PDB file of C-alpha atoms in Angstrom:
ATOM      1  CA  GLY A1436      16.129   1.917 -12.861  1.00 56.00           C
ATOM      2  CA  ALA A1437      14.409   4.861 -11.218  1.00 80.00           C
ATOM      3  CA  GLY A1438      11.561   4.162  -8.873  1.00 92.00           C
ATOM      4  CA  VAL A1439       8.468   6.192  -8.079  1.00 95.00           C
ATOM      5  CA  SER A1440       9.374   9.677  -6.912  1.00 95.00           C
ATOM      6  CA  GLN A1441       7.249  12.145  -4.983  1.00 96.00           C
ATOM      7  CA  SER A1442       7.641  15.785  -4.118  1.00 96.00           C
ATOM      8  CA  PRO A1443       7.814  17.490  -1.774  1.00 97.00           C
ATOM      9  CA  SER A1444       8.878  14.979   0.858  1.00 95.00           C
ATOM     10  CA  ASN A1445       7.418  17.176   3.581  1.00 96.00           C
ATOM     11  CA  LYS A1446       4.838  19.931   3.425  1.00 97.00           C
ATOM     12  CA  VAL A1447       3.592  22.099   6.272  1.00 97.00           C
ATOM     13  CA  THR A1448       0.657  24.329   5.449  1.00 97.00           C
ATOM     14  CA  GLU A1449      -1.845  26.455   7.262  1.00 97.00           C
ATOM     15  CA  LYS A1450      -5.459  25.419   7.539  1.00 97.00           C
ATOM     16  CA  GLY A1451      -7.431  26.740   4.588  1.00 97.00           C
ATOM     17  CA  LYS A1452      -4.533  26.848   2.132  1.00 97.00           C
ATOM     18  CA  ASP A1453      -4.372  24.753  -1.029  1.00 98.00           C
ATOM     19  CA  VAL A1454      -1.566  22.225  -1.589  1.00 98.00           C
ATOM     20  CA  GLU A1455      -0.290  20.278  -4.581  1.00 98.00           C
ATOM     21  CA  LEU A1456       1.532  16.977  -4.281  1.00 98.00           C
ATOM     22  CA  ARG A1457       3.446  15.514  -7.209  1.00 97.00           C
ATOM     23  CA  CYS A1458       4.124  11.946  -8.286  1.00 97.00           C
ATOM     24  CA  ASP A1459       6.452  10.687 -11.019  1.00 96.00           C
ATOM     25  CA  PRO A1460       5.685   7.027 -11.715  1.00 95.00           C
ATOM     26  CA  ILE A1461       8.028   4.414 -13.053  1.00 93.00           C
ATOM     27  CA  SER A1462       8.488   4.896 -16.770  1.00 91.00           C
ATOM     28  CA  GLY A1463       6.182   2.659 -18.770  1.00 88.00           C
ATOM     29  CA  HIS A1464       3.778   1.971 -15.930  1.00 91.00           C
ATOM     30  CA  THR A1465       0.258   2.564 -17.132  1.00 89.00           C
ATOM     31  CA  ALA A1466      -1.477   2.466 -13.765  1.00 91.00           C
ATOM     32  CA  LEU A1467      -1.028   5.113 -11.059  1.00 94.00           C
ATOM     33  CA  TYR A1468      -2.583   5.182  -7.597  1.00 94.00           C
ATOM     34  CA  TRP A1469      -2.811   7.633  -4.722  1.00 96.00           C
ATOM     35  CA  TYR A1470      -3.219   6.424  -1.155  1.00 95.00           C
ATOM     36  CA  ARG A1471      -3.297   8.159   2.207  1.00 96.00           C
ATOM     37  CA  GLN A1472      -1.680   6.765   5.332  1.00 93.00           C
ATOM     38  CA  SER A1473      -2.803   8.315   8.600  1.00 88.00           C
ATOM     39  CA  LEU A1474      -1.153   7.643  11.948  1.00 78.00           C
ATOM     40  CA  GLY A1475      -2.215   4.240  13.198  1.00 69.00           C
ATOM     41  CA  GLN A1476      -4.251   3.549  10.086  1.00 74.00           C
ATOM     42  CA  GLY A1477      -3.730   1.359   7.098  1.00 79.00           C
ATOM     43  CA  LEU A1478      -3.513   2.764   3.632  1.00 89.00           C
ATOM     44  CA  GLU A1479      -6.659   4.408   2.348  1.00 91.00           C
ATOM     45  CA  PHE A1480      -7.201   4.342  -1.407  1.00 92.00           C
ATOM     46  CA  LEU A1481      -7.891   7.743  -2.947  1.00 95.00           C
ATOM     47  CA  ILE A1482      -7.800   7.596  -6.752  1.00 95.00           C
ATOM     48  CA  TYR A1483      -6.622   5.366  -9.608  1.00 92.00           C
ATOM     49  CA  PHE A1484      -5.552   6.213 -13.155  1.00 92.00           C
ATOM     50  CA  GLN A1485      -5.222   3.610 -15.904  1.00 88.00           C
ATOM     51  CA  GLY A1486      -4.002   4.731 -19.318  1.00 85.00           C
ATOM     52  CA  ASN A1487      -6.487   7.024 -21.017  1.00 83.00           C
ATOM     53  CA  SER A1488      -9.491   5.701 -19.132  1.00 86.00           C
ATOM     54  CA  ALA A1489     -11.523   7.882 -16.810  1.00 88.00           C
ATOM     55  CA  PRO A1490      -9.969   7.782 -13.338  1.00 90.00           C
ATOM     56  CA  ASP A1491     -11.561   5.855 -10.490  1.00 90.00           C
ATOM     57  CA  LYS A1492     -12.228   8.607  -7.960  1.00 92.00           C
ATOM     58  CA  SER A1493     -14.254   6.471  -5.584  1.00 90.00           C
ATOM     59  CA  GLY A1494     -11.814   6.870  -2.697  1.00 92.00           C
ATOM     60  CA  LEU A1495     -11.595  10.655  -2.623  1.00 95.00           C
ATOM     61  CA  PRO A1496     -12.896  11.732   0.807  1.00 94.00           C
ATOM     62  CA  SER A1497     -14.423  15.042  -0.274  1.00 94.00           C
ATOM     63  CA  ASP A1498     -14.720  17.426  -3.207  1.00 95.00           C
ATOM     64  CA  ARG A1499     -11.740  19.331  -1.819  1.00 97.00           C
ATOM     65  CA  PHE A1500      -9.554  16.549  -3.201  1.00 97.00           C
ATOM     66  CA  SER A1501      -8.778  16.238  -6.893  1.00 97.00           C
ATOM     67  CA  ALA A1502      -6.065  14.709  -9.031  1.00 96.00           C
ATOM     68  CA  GLU A1503      -4.935  14.746 -12.593  1.00 95.00           C
ATOM     69  CA  ARG A1504      -2.452  12.827 -14.658  1.00 94.00           C
ATOM     70  CA  THR A1505      -0.906  14.624 -17.579  1.00 84.00           C
ATOM     71  CA  GLY A1506       0.295  12.755 -20.644  1.00 81.00           C
ATOM     72  CA  GLY A1507      -0.184   9.429 -18.931  1.00 77.00           C
ATOM     73  CA  SER A1508       2.801  10.039 -16.684  1.00 90.00           C
ATOM     74  CA  VAL A1509       3.164  12.637 -13.929  1.00 95.00           C
ATOM     75  CA  SER A1510       0.261  13.055 -11.525  1.00 97.00           C
ATOM     76  CA  THR A1511      -0.694  15.890  -9.194  1.00 97.00           C
ATOM     77  CA  LEU A1512      -2.948  15.507  -6.166  1.00 98.00           C
ATOM     78  CA  THR A1513      -4.527  18.783  -5.109  1.00 98.00           C
ATOM     79  CA  ILE A1514      -6.157  19.436  -1.760  1.00 98.00           C
ATOM     80  CA  GLN A1515      -8.106  22.675  -1.530  1.00 98.00           C
ATOM     81  CA  ARG A1516      -8.885  24.521   1.688  1.00 98.00           C
ATOM     82  CA  THR A1517      -6.854  22.074   3.756  1.00 98.00           C
ATOM     83  CA  GLN A1518      -8.163  20.908   7.112  1.00 97.00           C
ATOM     84  CA  GLN A1519      -6.256  19.465  10.046  1.00 95.00           C
ATOM     85  CA  GLU A1520      -7.725  16.042   9.386  1.00 94.00           C
ATOM     86  CA  ASP A1521      -5.966  16.074   6.015  1.00 96.00           C
ATOM     87  CA  SER A1522      -2.636  15.661   7.836  1.00 96.00           C
ATOM     88  CA  ALA A1523      -1.217  12.320   6.715  1.00 96.00           C
ATOM     89  CA  VAL A1524       1.396  10.719   4.503  1.00 95.00           C
ATOM     90  CA  TYR A1525       0.263  10.681   0.905  1.00 97.00           C
ATOM     91  CA  LEU A1526       1.660   7.768  -1.054  1.00 96.00           C
ATOM     92  CA  CYS A1527       1.760   7.316  -4.799  1.00 96.00           C
ATOM     93  CA  ALA A1528       2.200   3.961  -6.492  1.00 95.00           C
ATOM     94  CA  SER A1529       2.457   2.747 -10.047  1.00 93.00           C
ATOM     95  CA  SER A1530       2.182  -0.617 -11.721  1.00 91.00           C
ATOM     96  CA  GLU A1531       1.983  -2.393 -15.002  1.00 87.00           C
ATOM     97  CA  ASP A1532      -1.606  -3.444 -15.362  1.00 76.00           C
ATOM     98  CA  ARG A1533      -0.932  -7.054 -16.183  1.00 71.00           C
ATOM     99  CA  VAL A1534      -1.913  -9.820 -13.808  1.00 62.00           C
ATOM    100  CA  GLU A1535       1.464 -11.531 -13.775  1.00 60.00           C
ATOM    101  CA  THR A1536       3.283  -8.327 -12.908  1.00 63.00           C
ATOM    102  CA  TYR A1537       0.614  -6.635 -10.872  1.00 78.00           C
ATOM    103  CA  GLU A1538       2.557  -5.517  -7.796  1.00 87.00           C
ATOM    104  CA  GLN A1539       2.412  -1.817  -7.088  1.00 90.00           C
ATOM    105  CA  TYR A1540       5.629   0.092  -6.537  1.00 92.00           C
ATOM    106  CA  PHE A1541       5.367   2.855  -3.989  1.00 94.00           C
ATOM    107  CA  GLY A1542       7.090   6.181  -3.711  1.00 94.00           C
ATOM    108  CA  PRO A1543       8.536   7.471  -0.428  1.00 93.00           C
ATOM    109  CA  GLY A1544       5.479   9.602   0.243  1.00 94.00           C
ATOM    110  CA  THR A1545       4.735  13.216   1.054  1.00 96.00           C
ATOM    111  CA  ARG A1546       4.155  13.979   4.729  1.00 95.00           C
ATOM    112  CA  LEU A1547       1.507  16.699   4.909  1.00 97.00           C
ATOM    113  CA  THR A1548       1.002  18.608   8.128  1.00 97.00           C
ATOM    114  CA  VAL A1549      -1.857  21.090   8.360  1.00 97.00           C
ATOM    115  CA  THR A1550      -1.480  23.532  11.231  1.00 96.00           C
TER     116      THR A1550
ATOM    117  CA  ALA B 580     -17.011  -5.495  -0.173  1.00 74.00           C
ATOM    118  CA  GLN B 581     -13.339  -6.132   0.259  1.00 82.00           C
ATOM    119  CA  SER B 582     -11.485  -5.995   3.537  1.00 88.00           C
ATOM    120  CA  VAL B 583      -8.319  -7.168   5.204  1.00 93.00           C
ATOM    121  CA  ALA B 584      -7.781  -7.902   8.883  1.00 94.00           C
ATOM    122  CA  GLN B 585      -4.441  -8.011  10.618  1.00 96.00           C
ATOM    123  CA  PRO B 586      -5.469  -9.042  14.117  1.00 95.00           C
ATOM    124  CA  GLU B 587      -2.160  -8.215  15.800  1.00 95.00           C
ATOM    125  CA  ASP B 588      -0.956  -4.637  16.009  1.00 94.00           C
ATOM    126  CA  GLN B 589       2.384  -5.804  17.386  1.00 96.00           C
ATOM    127  CA  VAL B 590       4.370  -9.025  17.140  1.00 97.00           C
ATOM    128  CA  ASN B 591       7.563  -9.592  19.096  1.00 97.00           C
ATOM    129  CA  VAL B 592       9.889 -12.477  18.336  1.00 98.00           C
ATOM    130  CA  ALA B 593      13.390 -13.405  19.381  1.00 98.00           C
ATOM    131  CA  GLU B 594      16.124 -13.352  16.766  1.00 98.00           C
ATOM    132  CA  GLY B 595      16.529 -16.777  15.194  1.00 97.00           C
ATOM    133  CA  ASN B 596      13.010 -17.892  16.047  1.00 98.00           C
ATOM    134  CA  PRO B 597      10.318 -18.411  13.417  1.00 97.00           C
ATOM    135  CA  LEU B 598       7.891 -15.563  12.887  1.00 97.00           C
ATOM    136  CA  THR B 599       4.297 -15.368  11.722  1.00 97.00           C
ATOM    137  CA  VAL B 600       2.318 -12.254  10.877  1.00 98.00           C
ATOM    138  CA  LYS B 601      -1.365 -13.012  10.450  1.00 98.00           C
ATOM    139  CA  CYS B 602      -3.736 -11.805   7.756  1.00 98.00           C
ATOM    140  CA  THR B 603      -7.304 -12.707   6.878  1.00 97.00           C
ATOM    141  CA  TYR B 604      -9.282 -11.257   4.024  1.00 95.00           C
ATOM    142  CA  SER B 605     -12.771 -10.902   2.663  1.00 92.00           C
ATOM    143  CA  VAL B 606     -13.638 -10.535  -1.021  1.00 88.00           C
ATOM    144  CA  SER B 607     -16.686 -11.405  -3.031  1.00 84.00           C
ATOM    145  CA  GLY B 608     -14.709 -13.306  -5.654  1.00 83.00           C
ATOM    146  CA  ASN B 609     -11.244 -14.780  -5.865  1.00 84.00           C
ATOM    147  CA  PRO B 610      -8.414 -12.744  -4.389  1.00 88.00           C
ATOM    148  CA  TYR B 611      -5.057 -11.437  -5.391  1.00 91.00           C
ATOM    149  CA  LEU B 612      -3.053 -11.172  -2.145  1.00 94.00           C
ATOM    150  CA  PHE B 613       0.058  -9.174  -1.319  1.00 94.00           C
ATOM    151  CA  TRP B 614       2.453  -8.447   1.505  1.00 97.00           C
ATOM    152  CA  TYR B 615       4.352  -5.190   1.766  1.00 96.00           C
ATOM    153  CA  VAL B 616       6.925  -4.029   4.304  1.00 96.00           C
ATOM    154  CA  GLN B 617       7.552  -0.478   5.456  1.00 93.00           C
ATOM    155  CA  TYR B 618      10.814   0.478   7.118  1.00 89.00           C
ATOM    156  CA  PRO B 619      10.997   3.722   9.126  1.00 82.00           C
ATOM    157  CA  ASN B 620      10.753   6.839   6.941  1.00 74.00           C
ATOM    158  CA  ARG B 621      10.604   4.684   3.831  1.00 78.00           C
ATOM    159  CA  GLY B 622       7.921   3.846   1.318  1.00 82.00           C
ATOM    160  CA  LEU B 623       6.283   0.446   1.087  1.00 91.00           C
ATOM    161  CA  GLN B 624       8.325  -2.338  -0.441  1.00 93.00           C
ATOM    162  CA  PHE B 625       6.736  -5.318  -2.155  1.00 93.00           C
ATOM    163  CA  LEU B 626       7.521  -8.665  -0.494  1.00 95.00           C
ATOM    164  CA  LEU B 627       5.424 -11.277  -2.246  1.00 95.00           C
ATOM    165  CA  LYS B 628       2.110 -11.990  -3.915  1.00 93.00           C
ATOM    166  CA  TYR B 629      -0.363 -14.774  -4.527  1.00 93.00           C
ATOM    167  CA  ILE B 630      -2.034 -14.685  -7.912  1.00 88.00           C
ATOM    168  CA  THR B 631      -2.713 -18.328  -8.730  1.00 86.00           C
ATOM    169  CA  GLY B 632      -1.035 -21.716  -8.546  1.00 87.00           C
ATOM    170  CA  ASP B 633       0.859 -23.019  -5.530  1.00 90.00           C
ATOM    171  CA  ASN B 634      -0.617 -21.938  -2.236  1.00 92.00           C
ATOM    172  CA  LEU B 635       2.849 -21.449  -0.743  1.00 95.00           C
ATOM    173  CA  VAL B 636       4.446 -18.319  -2.128  1.00 96.00           C
ATOM    174  CA  LYS B 637       8.086 -17.385  -1.598  1.00 96.00           C
ATOM    175  CA  GLY B 638       9.223 -13.807  -1.670  1.00 94.00           C
ATOM    176  CA  SER B 639      12.028 -11.414  -0.827  1.00 91.00           C
ATOM    177  CA  TYR B 640      14.365 -11.655   2.189  1.00 92.00           C
ATOM    178  CA  GLY B 641      13.399 -15.275   2.948  1.00 95.00           C
ATOM    179  CA  PHE B 642       9.743 -14.536   3.598  1.00 97.00           C
ATOM    180  CA  GLU B 643       6.934 -16.808   2.484  1.00 97.00           C
ATOM    181  CA  ALA B 644       3.170 -16.845   2.802  1.00 97.00           C
ATOM    182  CA  GLU B 645       0.528 -19.525   2.507  1.00 95.00           C
ATOM    183  CA  PHE B 646      -2.810 -18.915   0.840  1.00 95.00           C
ATOM    184  CA  ASN B 647      -5.563 -20.824   2.623  1.00 95.00           C
ATOM    185  CA  LYS B 648      -8.847 -20.447   0.797  1.00 93.00           C
ATOM    186  CA  SER B 649     -10.991 -22.267   3.355  1.00 94.00           C
ATOM    187  CA  GLN B 650      -9.722 -20.068   6.170  1.00 95.00           C
ATOM    188  CA  THR B 651      -9.469 -16.953   3.960  1.00 95.00           C
ATOM    189  CA  SER B 652      -5.986 -16.386   5.314  1.00 97.00           C
ATOM    190  CA  PHE B 653      -2.616 -15.362   3.920  1.00 98.00           C
ATOM    191  CA  HIS B 654      -0.209 -15.458   6.852  1.00 98.00           C
ATOM    192  CA  LEU B 655       3.354 -14.229   6.380  1.00 98.00           C
ATOM    193  CA  LYS B 656       6.110 -16.454   7.727  1.00 98.00           C
ATOM    194  CA  LYS B 657       9.866 -16.689   8.016  1.00 97.00           C
ATOM    195  CA  PRO B 658      11.762 -19.645   9.486  1.00 97.00           C
ATOM    196  CA  SER B 659      14.406 -17.582  11.306  1.00 97.00           C
ATOM    197  CA  ALA B 660      13.874 -13.925  12.187  1.00 97.00           C
ATOM    198  CA  LEU B 661      16.579 -11.283  11.862  1.00 97.00           C
ATOM    199  CA  VAL B 662      16.798  -8.021  13.792  1.00 96.00           C
ATOM    200  CA  SER B 663      16.728  -6.272  10.410  1.00 94.00           C
ATOM    201  CA  ASP B 664      13.252  -7.712   9.788  1.00 96.00           C
ATOM    202  CA  SER B 665      11.860  -5.279  12.356  1.00 96.00           C
ATOM    203  CA  ALA B 666       9.401  -3.113  10.438  1.00 96.00           C
ATOM    204  CA  LEU B 667       5.720  -2.498   9.729  1.00 95.00           C
ATOM    205  CA  TYR B 668       4.057  -5.171   7.603  1.00 97.00           C
ATOM    206  CA  PHE B 669       0.923  -4.679   5.532  1.00 96.00           C
ATOM    207  CA  CYS B 670      -1.298  -7.309   3.973  1.00 96.00           C
ATOM    208  CA  ALA B 671      -3.379  -6.250   0.961  1.00 94.00           C
ATOM    209  CA  VAL B 672      -6.051  -7.795  -1.225  1.00 92.00           C
ATOM    210  CA  ARG B 673      -7.583  -7.126  -4.592  1.00 87.00           C
ATOM    211  CA  ASP B 674     -10.721  -8.820  -5.866  1.00 79.00           C
ATOM    212  CA  ARG B 675     -10.014 -10.355  -9.290  1.00 72.00           C
ATOM    213  CA  ALA B 676     -13.389  -9.186 -10.521  1.00 72.00           C
ATOM    214  CA  GLY B 677     -13.450  -5.902  -8.676  1.00 70.00           C
ATOM    215  CA  ALA B 678     -11.684  -2.605  -8.539  1.00 72.00           C
ATOM    216  CA  ASN B 679      -8.024  -2.281  -9.420  1.00 74.00           C
ATOM    217  CA  ASN B 680      -6.898  -0.683  -6.180  1.00 81.00           C
ATOM    218  CA  LEU B 681      -5.596  -2.636  -3.234  1.00 86.00           C
ATOM    219  CA  PHE B 682      -7.339  -2.832   0.131  1.00 90.00           C
ATOM    220  CA  PHE B 683      -4.816  -2.778   2.939  1.00 92.00           C
ATOM    221  CA  GLY B 684      -4.874  -3.996   6.510  1.00 93.00           C
ATOM    222  CA  THR B 685      -3.920  -1.634   9.298  1.00 92.00           C
ATOM    223  CA  GLY B 686      -0.463  -3.109   9.592  1.00 94.00           C
ATOM    224  CA  THR B 687       1.459  -5.218  12.098  1.00 96.00           C
ATOM    225  CA  ARG B 688       4.601  -3.905  13.703  1.00 96.00           C
ATOM    226  CA  LEU B 689       7.183  -6.675  13.952  1.00 97.00           C
ATOM    227  CA  THR B 690       9.962  -6.306  16.477  1.00 97.00           C
ATOM    228  CA  VAL B 691      12.765  -8.852  16.448  1.00 97.00           C
ATOM    229  CA  ILE B 692      14.574  -8.908  19.767  1.00 97.00           C
ATOM    230  CA  PRO B 693      18.331  -9.600  19.709  1.00 95.00           C
TER     231      PRO B 693
END
């Protein structure tokens, strides 16, 4: 079946512009995660959605970052007034939220470059 | 607080030799542990997980990992390395009683030399 998809695959933007990154999770997965992978760094958790519950936003680095998940499926990560330090690969993952099938399935990522 | 340490940024091994990629973790409760692999220009692929039960976990592509509670380790192993195993490997942990997101190590780049 289809995996997690993300768009665009690459995005180059000028400092100060807003960007939107999209994630389509695996159908039926109730949990959706956004992570950021910077060069030489591990994955940094950003935000987590689970069903209709309020999202866990504890990983968002600043109020310029926001995300929403419409209809319990597609999610959009928005970065306002982008800065050069926002340049990274943004990864989306989804999972079933059951212990025995907990592994997260990752999309290919969106490479964001802020010039 | 949860954290994962991968003490080696780079591991080189000859093809056919056994390989080990090290991981230690810190959680306040009991852990769920995972290994993921990332090939160039690809997303992360799940390799294996420890949830409960046997400490030795077998996963994809012949990889296995051993959960050692006393040493808080979850090292990834393979008896005979292939050139195609060359990739970036990430260890991750989730606290059973904590947040739902995974905490990742900084990754270990494995290079298998022909």
